[in-house]
Short mmCIF file of C-alpha atoms in Angstrom, two decimals:
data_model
loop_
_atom_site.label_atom_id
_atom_site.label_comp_id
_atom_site.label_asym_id
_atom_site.label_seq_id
_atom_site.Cartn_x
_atom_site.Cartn_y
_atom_site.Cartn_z
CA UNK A 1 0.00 0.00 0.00
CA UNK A 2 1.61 3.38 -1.47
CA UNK A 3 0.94 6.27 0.50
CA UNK A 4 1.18 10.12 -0.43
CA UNK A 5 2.92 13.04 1.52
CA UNK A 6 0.79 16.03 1.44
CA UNK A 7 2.67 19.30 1.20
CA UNK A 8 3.81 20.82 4.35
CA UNK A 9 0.93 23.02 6.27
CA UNK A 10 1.83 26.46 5.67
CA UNK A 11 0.38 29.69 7.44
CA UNK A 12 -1.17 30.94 4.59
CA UNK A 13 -1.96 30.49 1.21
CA UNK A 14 -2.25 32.15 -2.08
CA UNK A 15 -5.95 31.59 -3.25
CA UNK A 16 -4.64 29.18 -6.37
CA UNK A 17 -2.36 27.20 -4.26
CA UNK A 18 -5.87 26.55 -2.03
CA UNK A 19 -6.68 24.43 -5.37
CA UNK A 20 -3.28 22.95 -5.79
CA UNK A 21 -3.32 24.29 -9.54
CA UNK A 22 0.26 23.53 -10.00
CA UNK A 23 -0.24 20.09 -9.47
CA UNK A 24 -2.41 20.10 -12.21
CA UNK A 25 0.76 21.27 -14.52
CA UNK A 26 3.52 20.44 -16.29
CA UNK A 27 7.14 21.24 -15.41
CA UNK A 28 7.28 23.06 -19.07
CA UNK A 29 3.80 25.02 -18.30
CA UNK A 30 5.08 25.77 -15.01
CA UNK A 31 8.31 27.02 -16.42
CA UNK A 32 6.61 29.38 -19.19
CA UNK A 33 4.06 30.75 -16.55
CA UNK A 34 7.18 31.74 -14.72
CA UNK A 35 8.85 33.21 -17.49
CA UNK A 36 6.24 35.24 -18.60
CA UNK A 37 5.01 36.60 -15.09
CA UNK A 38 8.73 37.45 -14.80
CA UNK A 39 8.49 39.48 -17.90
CA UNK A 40 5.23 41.25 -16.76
CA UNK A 41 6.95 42.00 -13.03
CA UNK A 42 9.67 43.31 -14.13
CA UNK A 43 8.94 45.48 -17.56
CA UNK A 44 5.58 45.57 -17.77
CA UNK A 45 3.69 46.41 -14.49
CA UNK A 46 6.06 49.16 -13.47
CA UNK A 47 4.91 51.17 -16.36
CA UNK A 48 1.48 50.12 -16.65
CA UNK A 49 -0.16 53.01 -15.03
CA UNK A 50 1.33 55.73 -16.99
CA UNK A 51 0.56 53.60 -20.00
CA UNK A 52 -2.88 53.55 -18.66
CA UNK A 53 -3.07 56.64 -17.77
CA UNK A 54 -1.56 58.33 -20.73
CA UNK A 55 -3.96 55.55 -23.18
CA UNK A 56 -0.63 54.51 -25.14
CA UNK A 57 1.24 51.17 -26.02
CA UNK A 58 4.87 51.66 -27.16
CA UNK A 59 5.09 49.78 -30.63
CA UNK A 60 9.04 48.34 -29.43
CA UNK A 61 6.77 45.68 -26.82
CA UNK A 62 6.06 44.13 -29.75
CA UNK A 63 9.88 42.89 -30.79
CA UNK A 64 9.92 42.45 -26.57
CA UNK A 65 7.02 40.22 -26.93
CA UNK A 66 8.90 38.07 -29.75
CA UNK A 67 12.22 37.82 -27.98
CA UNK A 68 10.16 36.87 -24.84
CA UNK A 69 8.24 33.83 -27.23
CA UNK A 70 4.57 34.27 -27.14
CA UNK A 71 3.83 35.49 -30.56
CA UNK A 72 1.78 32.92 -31.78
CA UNK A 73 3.66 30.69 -29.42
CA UNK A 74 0.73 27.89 -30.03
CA UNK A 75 1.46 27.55 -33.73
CA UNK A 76 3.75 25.14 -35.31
CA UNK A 77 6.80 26.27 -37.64
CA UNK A 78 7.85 29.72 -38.89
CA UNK A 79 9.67 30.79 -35.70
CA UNK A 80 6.63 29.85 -33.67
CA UNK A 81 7.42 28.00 -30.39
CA UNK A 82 5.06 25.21 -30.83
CA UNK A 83 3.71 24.96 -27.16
CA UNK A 84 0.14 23.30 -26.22
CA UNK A 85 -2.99 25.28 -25.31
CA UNK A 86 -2.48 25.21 -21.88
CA UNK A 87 0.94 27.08 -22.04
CA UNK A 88 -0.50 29.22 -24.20
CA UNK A 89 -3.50 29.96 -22.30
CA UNK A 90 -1.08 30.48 -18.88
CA UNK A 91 1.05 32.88 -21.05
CA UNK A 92 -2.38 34.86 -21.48
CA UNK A 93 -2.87 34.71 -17.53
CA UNK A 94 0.21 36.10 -16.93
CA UNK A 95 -0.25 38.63 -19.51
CA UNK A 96 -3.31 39.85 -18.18
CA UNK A 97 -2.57 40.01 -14.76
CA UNK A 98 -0.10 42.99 -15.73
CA UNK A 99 -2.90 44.55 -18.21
CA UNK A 100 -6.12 43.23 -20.16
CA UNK A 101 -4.17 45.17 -22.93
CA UNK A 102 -0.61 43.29 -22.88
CA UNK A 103 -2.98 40.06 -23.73
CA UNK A 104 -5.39 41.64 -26.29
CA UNK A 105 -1.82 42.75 -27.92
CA UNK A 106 -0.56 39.25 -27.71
CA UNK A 107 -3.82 37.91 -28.70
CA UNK A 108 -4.81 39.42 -31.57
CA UNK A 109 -1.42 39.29 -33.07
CA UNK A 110 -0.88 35.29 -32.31
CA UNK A 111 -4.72 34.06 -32.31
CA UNK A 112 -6.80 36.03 -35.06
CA UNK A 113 -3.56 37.80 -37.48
CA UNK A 114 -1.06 34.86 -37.54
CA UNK A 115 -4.10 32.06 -36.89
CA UNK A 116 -5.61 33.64 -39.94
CA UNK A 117 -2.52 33.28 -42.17
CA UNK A 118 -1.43 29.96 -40.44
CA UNK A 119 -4.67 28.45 -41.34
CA UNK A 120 -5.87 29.80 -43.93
CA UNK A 121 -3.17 31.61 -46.42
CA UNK A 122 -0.83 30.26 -49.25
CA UNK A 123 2.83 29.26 -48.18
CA UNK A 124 3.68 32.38 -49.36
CA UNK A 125 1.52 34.32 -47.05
CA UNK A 126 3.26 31.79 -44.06
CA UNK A 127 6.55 32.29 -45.15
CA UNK A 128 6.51 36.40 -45.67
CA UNK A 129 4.21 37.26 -43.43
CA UNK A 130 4.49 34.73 -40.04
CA UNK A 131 8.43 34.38 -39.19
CA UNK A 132 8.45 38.60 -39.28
CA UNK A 133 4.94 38.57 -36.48
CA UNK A 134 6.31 35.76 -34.33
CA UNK A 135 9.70 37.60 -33.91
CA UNK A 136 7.56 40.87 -33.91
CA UNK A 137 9.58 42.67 -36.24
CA UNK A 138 5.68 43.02 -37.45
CA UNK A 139 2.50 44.13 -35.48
CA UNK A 140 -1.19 42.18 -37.01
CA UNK A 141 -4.71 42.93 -37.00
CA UNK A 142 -7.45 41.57 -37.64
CA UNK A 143 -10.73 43.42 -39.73
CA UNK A 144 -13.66 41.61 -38.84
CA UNK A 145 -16.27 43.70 -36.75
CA UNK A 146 -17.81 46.62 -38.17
CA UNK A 147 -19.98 49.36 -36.81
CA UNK A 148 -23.52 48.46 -37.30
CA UNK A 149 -22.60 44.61 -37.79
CA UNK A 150 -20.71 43.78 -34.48
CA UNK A 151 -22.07 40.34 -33.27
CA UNK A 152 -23.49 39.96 -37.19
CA UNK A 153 -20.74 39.27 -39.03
CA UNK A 154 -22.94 37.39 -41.51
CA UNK A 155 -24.03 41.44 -42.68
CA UNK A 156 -20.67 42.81 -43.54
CA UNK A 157 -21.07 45.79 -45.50
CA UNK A 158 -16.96 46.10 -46.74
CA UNK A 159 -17.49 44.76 -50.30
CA UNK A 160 -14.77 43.21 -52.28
CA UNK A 161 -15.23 43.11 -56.12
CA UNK A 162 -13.23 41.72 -58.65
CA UNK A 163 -11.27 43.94 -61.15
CA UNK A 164 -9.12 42.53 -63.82
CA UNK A 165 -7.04 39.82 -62.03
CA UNK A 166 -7.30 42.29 -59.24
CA UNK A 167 -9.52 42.94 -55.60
CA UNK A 168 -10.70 46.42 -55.11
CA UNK A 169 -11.87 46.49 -51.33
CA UNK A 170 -14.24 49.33 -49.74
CA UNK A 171 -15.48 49.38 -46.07
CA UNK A 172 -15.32 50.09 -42.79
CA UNK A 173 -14.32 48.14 -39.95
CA UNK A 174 -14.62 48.88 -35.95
CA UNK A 175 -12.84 48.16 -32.96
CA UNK A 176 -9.49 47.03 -34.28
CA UNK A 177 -7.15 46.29 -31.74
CA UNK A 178 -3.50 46.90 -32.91
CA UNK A 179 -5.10 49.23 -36.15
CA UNK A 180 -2.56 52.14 -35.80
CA UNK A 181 0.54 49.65 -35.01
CA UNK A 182 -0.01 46.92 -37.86
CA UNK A 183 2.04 46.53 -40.59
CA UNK A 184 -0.85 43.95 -42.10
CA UNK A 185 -4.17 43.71 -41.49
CA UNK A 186 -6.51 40.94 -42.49
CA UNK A 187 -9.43 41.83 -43.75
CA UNK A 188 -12.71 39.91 -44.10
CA UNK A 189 -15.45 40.99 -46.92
CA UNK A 190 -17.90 40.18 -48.59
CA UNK A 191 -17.61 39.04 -52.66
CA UNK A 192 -20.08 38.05 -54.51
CA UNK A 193 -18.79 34.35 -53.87
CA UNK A 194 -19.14 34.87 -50.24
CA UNK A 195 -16.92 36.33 -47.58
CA UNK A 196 -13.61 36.37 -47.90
CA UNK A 197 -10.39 36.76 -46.33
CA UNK A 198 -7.73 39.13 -47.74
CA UNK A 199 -4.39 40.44 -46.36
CA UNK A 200 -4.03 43.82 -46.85
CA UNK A 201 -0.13 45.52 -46.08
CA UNK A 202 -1.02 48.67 -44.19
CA UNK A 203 1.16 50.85 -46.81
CA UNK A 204 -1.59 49.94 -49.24
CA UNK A 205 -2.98 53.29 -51.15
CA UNK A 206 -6.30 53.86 -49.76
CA UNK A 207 -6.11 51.97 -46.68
CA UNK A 208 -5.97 54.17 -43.24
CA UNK A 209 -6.43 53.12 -39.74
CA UNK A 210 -8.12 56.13 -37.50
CA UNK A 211 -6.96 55.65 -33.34
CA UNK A 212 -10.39 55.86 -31.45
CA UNK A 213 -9.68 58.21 -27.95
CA UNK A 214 -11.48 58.86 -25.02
CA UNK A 215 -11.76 55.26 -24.17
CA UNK A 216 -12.66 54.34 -20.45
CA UNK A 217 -11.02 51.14 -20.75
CA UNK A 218 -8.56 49.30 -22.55
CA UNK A 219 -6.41 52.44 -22.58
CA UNK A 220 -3.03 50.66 -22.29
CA UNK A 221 -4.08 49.30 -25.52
CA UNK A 222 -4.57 50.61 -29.63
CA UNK A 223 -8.03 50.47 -30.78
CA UNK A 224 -8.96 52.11 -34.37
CA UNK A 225 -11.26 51.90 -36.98
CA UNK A 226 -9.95 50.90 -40.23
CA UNK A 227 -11.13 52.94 -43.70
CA UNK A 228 -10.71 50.99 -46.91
CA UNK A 229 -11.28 53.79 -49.92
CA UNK A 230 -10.59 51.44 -53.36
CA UNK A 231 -7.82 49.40 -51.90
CA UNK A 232 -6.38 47.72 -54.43
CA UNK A 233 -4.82 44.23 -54.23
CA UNK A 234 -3.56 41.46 -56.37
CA UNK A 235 -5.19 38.21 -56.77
CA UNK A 236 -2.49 37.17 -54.32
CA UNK A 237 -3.60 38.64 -51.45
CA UNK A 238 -6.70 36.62 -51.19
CA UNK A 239 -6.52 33.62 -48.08
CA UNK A 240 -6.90 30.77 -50.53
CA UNK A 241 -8.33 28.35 -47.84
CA UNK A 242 -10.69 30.50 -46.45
CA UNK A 243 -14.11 30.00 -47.20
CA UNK A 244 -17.24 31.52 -46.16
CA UNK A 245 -17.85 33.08 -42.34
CA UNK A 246 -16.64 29.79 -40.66
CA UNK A 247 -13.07 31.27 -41.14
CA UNK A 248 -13.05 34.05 -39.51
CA UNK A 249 -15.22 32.45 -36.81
CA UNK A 250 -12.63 29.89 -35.78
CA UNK A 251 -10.11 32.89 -35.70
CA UNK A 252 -12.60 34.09 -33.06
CA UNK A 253 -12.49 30.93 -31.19
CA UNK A 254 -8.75 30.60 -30.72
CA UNK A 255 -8.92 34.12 -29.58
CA UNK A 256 -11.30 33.73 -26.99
CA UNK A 257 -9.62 30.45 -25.38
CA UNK A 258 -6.98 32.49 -24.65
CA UNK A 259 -9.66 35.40 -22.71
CA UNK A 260 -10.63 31.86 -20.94
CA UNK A 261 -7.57 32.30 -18.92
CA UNK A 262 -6.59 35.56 -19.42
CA UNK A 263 -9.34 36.76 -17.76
CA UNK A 264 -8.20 35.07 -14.73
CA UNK A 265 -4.92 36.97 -14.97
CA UNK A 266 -7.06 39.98 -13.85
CA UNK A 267 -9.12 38.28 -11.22
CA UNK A 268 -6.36 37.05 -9.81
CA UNK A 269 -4.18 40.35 -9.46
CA UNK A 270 -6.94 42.06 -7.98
CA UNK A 271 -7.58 39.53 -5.49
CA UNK A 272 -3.79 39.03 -4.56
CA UNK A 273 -3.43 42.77 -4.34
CA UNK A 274 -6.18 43.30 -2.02
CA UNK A 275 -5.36 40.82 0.29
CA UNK A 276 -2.33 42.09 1.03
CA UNK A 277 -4.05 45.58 1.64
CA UNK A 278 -6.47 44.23 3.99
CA UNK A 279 -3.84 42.37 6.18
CA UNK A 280 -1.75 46.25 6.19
CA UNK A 281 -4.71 48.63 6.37
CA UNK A 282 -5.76 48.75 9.82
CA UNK A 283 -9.31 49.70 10.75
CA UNK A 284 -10.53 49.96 14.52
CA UNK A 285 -7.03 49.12 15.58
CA UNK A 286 -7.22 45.97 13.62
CA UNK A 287 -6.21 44.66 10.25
CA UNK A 288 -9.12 44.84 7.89
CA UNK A 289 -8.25 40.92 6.83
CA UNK A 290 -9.12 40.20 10.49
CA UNK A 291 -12.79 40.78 10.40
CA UNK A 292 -15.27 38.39 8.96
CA UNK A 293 -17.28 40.37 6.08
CA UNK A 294 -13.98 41.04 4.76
CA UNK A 295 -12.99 37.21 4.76
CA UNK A 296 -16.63 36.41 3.59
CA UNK A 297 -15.18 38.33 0.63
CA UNK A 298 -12.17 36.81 0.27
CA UNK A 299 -13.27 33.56 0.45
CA UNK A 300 -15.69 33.75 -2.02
CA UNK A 301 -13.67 35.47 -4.97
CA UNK A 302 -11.04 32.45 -4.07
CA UNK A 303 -13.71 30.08 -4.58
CA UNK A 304 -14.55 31.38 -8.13
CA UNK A 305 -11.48 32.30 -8.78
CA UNK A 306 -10.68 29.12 -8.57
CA UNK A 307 -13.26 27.39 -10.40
CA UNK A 308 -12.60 29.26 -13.38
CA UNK A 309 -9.09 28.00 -13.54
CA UNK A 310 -10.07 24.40 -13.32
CA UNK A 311 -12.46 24.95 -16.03
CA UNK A 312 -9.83 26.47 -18.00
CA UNK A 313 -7.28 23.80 -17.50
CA UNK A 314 -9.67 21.04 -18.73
CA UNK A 315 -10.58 22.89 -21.88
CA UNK A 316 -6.96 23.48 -22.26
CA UNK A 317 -6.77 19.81 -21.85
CA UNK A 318 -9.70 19.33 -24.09
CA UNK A 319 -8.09 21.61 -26.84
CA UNK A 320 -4.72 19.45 -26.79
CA UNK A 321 -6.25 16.33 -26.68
CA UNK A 322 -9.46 15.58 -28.82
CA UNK A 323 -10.11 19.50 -29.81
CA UNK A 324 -12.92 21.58 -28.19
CA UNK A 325 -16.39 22.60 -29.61
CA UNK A 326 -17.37 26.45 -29.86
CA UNK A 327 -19.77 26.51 -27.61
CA UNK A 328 -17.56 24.83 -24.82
CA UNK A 329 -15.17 28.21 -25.65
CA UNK A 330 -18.30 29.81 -24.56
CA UNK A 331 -18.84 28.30 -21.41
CA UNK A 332 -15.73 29.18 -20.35
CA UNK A 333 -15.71 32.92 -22.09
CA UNK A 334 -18.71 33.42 -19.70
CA UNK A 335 -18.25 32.66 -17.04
CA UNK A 336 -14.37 33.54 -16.34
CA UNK A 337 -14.86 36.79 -17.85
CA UNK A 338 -18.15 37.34 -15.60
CA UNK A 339 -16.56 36.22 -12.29
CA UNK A 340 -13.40 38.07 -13.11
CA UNK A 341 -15.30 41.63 -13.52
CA UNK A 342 -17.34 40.60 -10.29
CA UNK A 343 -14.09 39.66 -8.59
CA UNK A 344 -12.52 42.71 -9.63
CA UNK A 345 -15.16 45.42 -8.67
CA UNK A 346 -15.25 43.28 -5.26
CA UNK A 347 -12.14 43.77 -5.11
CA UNK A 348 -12.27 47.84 -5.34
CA UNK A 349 -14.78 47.79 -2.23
CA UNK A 350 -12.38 46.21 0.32
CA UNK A 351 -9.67 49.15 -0.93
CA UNK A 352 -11.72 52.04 0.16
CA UNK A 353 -10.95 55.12 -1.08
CA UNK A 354 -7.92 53.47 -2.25
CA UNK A 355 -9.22 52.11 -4.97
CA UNK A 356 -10.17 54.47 -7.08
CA UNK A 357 -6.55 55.27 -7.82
CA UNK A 358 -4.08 53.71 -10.54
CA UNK A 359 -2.00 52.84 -7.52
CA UNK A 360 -3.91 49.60 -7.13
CA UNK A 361 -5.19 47.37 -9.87
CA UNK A 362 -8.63 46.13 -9.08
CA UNK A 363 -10.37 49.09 -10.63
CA UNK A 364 -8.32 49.12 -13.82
CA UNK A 365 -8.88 45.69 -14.54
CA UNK A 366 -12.90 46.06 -13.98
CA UNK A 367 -12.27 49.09 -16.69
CA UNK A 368 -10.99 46.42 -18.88
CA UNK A 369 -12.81 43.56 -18.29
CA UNK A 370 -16.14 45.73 -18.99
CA UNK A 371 -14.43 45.71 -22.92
CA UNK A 372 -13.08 42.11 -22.42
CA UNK A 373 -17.37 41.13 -21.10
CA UNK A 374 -18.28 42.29 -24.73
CA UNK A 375 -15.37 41.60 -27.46
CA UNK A 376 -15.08 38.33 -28.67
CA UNK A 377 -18.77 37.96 -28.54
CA UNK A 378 -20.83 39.49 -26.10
CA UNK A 379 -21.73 37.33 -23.08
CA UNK A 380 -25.46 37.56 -24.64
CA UNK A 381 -24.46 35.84 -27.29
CA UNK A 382 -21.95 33.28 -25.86
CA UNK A 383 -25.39 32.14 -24.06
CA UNK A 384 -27.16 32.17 -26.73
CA UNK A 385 -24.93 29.63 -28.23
CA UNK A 386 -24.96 27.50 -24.75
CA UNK A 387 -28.57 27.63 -25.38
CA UNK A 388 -28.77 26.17 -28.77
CA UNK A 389 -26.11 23.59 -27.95
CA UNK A 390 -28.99 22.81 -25.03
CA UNK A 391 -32.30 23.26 -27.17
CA UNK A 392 -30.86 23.12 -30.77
CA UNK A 393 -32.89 26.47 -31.57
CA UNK A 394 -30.66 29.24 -32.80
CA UNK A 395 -32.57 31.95 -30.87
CA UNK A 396 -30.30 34.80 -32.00
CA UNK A 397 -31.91 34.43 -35.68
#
């Protein structure tokens, strides 16, 4: 009869290591989680507030993020590390613990620019386009979502029509993350084939990308709207293997696995942060942590906080092993984004006055998690699709 040695009893505990999370890891995983929150201690976080503050991303994180490996570290060849969902889903955690907008960055540029072009493009698309974004000696985005057609994709109004051998491309798309900073966007539209995926080099005569200000959230982050006025491409440009909406679709899938744990990035900041406030801050001559409605608190964000992250690691698992279904991306969009804003506006009442500052986190990360609730499919619709995977009635239509 084999027996097991528990870990020795400590004092106290972080709220993950209350679920014994690492145990459910790999040495490798464990490694690149390390690596990464490294990287976000040490460059990232101590600038993150005047980055915030001051709504800009410096362009040179990008060639940072290469040399650091998590450019579309979950793709295979072309300079791309290779590594299994899970690593690349505890890369976004750590990501996202420093700022919702290090991940989007990371994101958008590994999971819907490089996915699209991994996927979907010619070998000459992969061989120009991805070993140049992995290193990130070049900056992605992706032109799906438009104004009036933001969780209908189906009604595209951006029009591609055939001229010659050549595309001529007219639209308007919304909400691009990394618009201003890309040196290629792709570009979905429709043709009178269907939609279509095209990649479009920024430099392109009549393409622009307009920065949208005054944002309340996702500030240490570039969002812009993208203007296509007769952009003209070759017949090269087109994404050969992409066919119909489903492409751009499964873009949008990879993309939200990784807000699956990302998400918990910012939950778990902002409850890490204000537990160490409560034990310092001292209220009736006591430390706040010492009372029980503070606890009550505590307790319960650690208890969601850590049920999201076992419900991430299985679809991580999932995702490795025999693949994962759209609407399980949804479960787990939903509710870890959902109990990371509620954790994070929690969070804010147990730092007072406090909290309101960009001294502490929890409030900045419920300003970006209110963006992160809605992009990538709005947490209407991700039930929506729960409830036709339940019912099989597409109530949305």
């Amino acid at each position: 009869m084999s027996t097991t040695t528990a870990p020795p009893k400590k004092d106290t505990y972080s709220p993950l290591e209350l679920f014994g999370i690492d145990r459910l890891l790999g040495e490798d995983e464990r490694d690149i989680a390390a690596t990464v929150r490294k990287f976000v201690d040490t460059r990232l976080r101590p600038n993150v507030e005047d980055w915030f503050e001051s709504a800009t991303l410096p362009r040179e994180l990008a060639k940072e993020f290469g040399d650091l490996g998590v450019l579309g570290m979950h793709l295979q060849g072309y300079g791309c590390a290779g590594t299994n969902a899970v690593s690349y889903g505890l890369a976004c955690l750590e990501l996202e613990a420093g700022d919702s907008g290090f991940r989007s960055f990371v994101s958008v540029q590994g999971s819907l620019s490089m996915f699209s072009i991994y996927r979907y493009g010619s070998e000459e698309h992969k061989s120009e386009w991805l070993p140049r974004l992995a290193a990130g000696d070049a900056i992605g985005c992706f032109g799906l979502t438009e104004p009036d057609f933001g969780s209908n994709p189906a009604g595209m109004r951006t029009r591609a029509r055939r001229d010659g051998s050549d595309w001529v491309l007219n639209g308007t798309k919304m909400w691009i993350t990394n618009g201003n900073l890309a040196d290629v966007a792709t570009v979905w539209a429709q043709t009178d084939d269907g939609i279509a995926g095209f990649l479009v080099p920024t430099n392109t005569p009549g393409f622009a990308a307009n920065a949208i200000h005054k944002k309340l959230s996702l500030r240490a982050s570039v969002t812009s709207e993208l203007v296509l006025d007769n952009v003209r491409l070759p017949a090269s440009a087109q994404l050969p293997l992409a066919e119909g909406l489903g492409a751009p679709l499964s873009c949008l899938n990879e993309a939200r696995f990784g807000i699956v744990f990302g998400s918990l990035g910012a939950a778990r900041d902002s409850l890490e942060t204000t537990i160490a406030y409560t034990q310092a801050r001292e209220v009736f001559d006591r430390p706040l942590s010492s009372y029980q409605l503070t606890q009550e608190k505590l307790a319960n964000m650690t208890v969601e906080l850590g049920k999201g992250m076992l419900l991430a690691i299985h679809l991580g698992r999932m995702k490795d092993a025999e693949g994962v279904r759209p609407e399980q991306i949804s479960l787990g969009k939903l509710n870890n984004v959902r109990e990371a804003l509620a954790i994070a506006r929690e969070c804010r009442t147990l730092l007072g006055g406090s909290g309101i500052t960009l001294e502490y986190s929890p409030l900045r990360h419920a300003n970006n998690l209110e963006s992160v609730l809605t992009y990538e499919g709005t947490s209407e619709m991700h039930l929506l699709s729960i409830g036709k995977a339940l019912t099989g009635q597409a109530a949305f239509r």
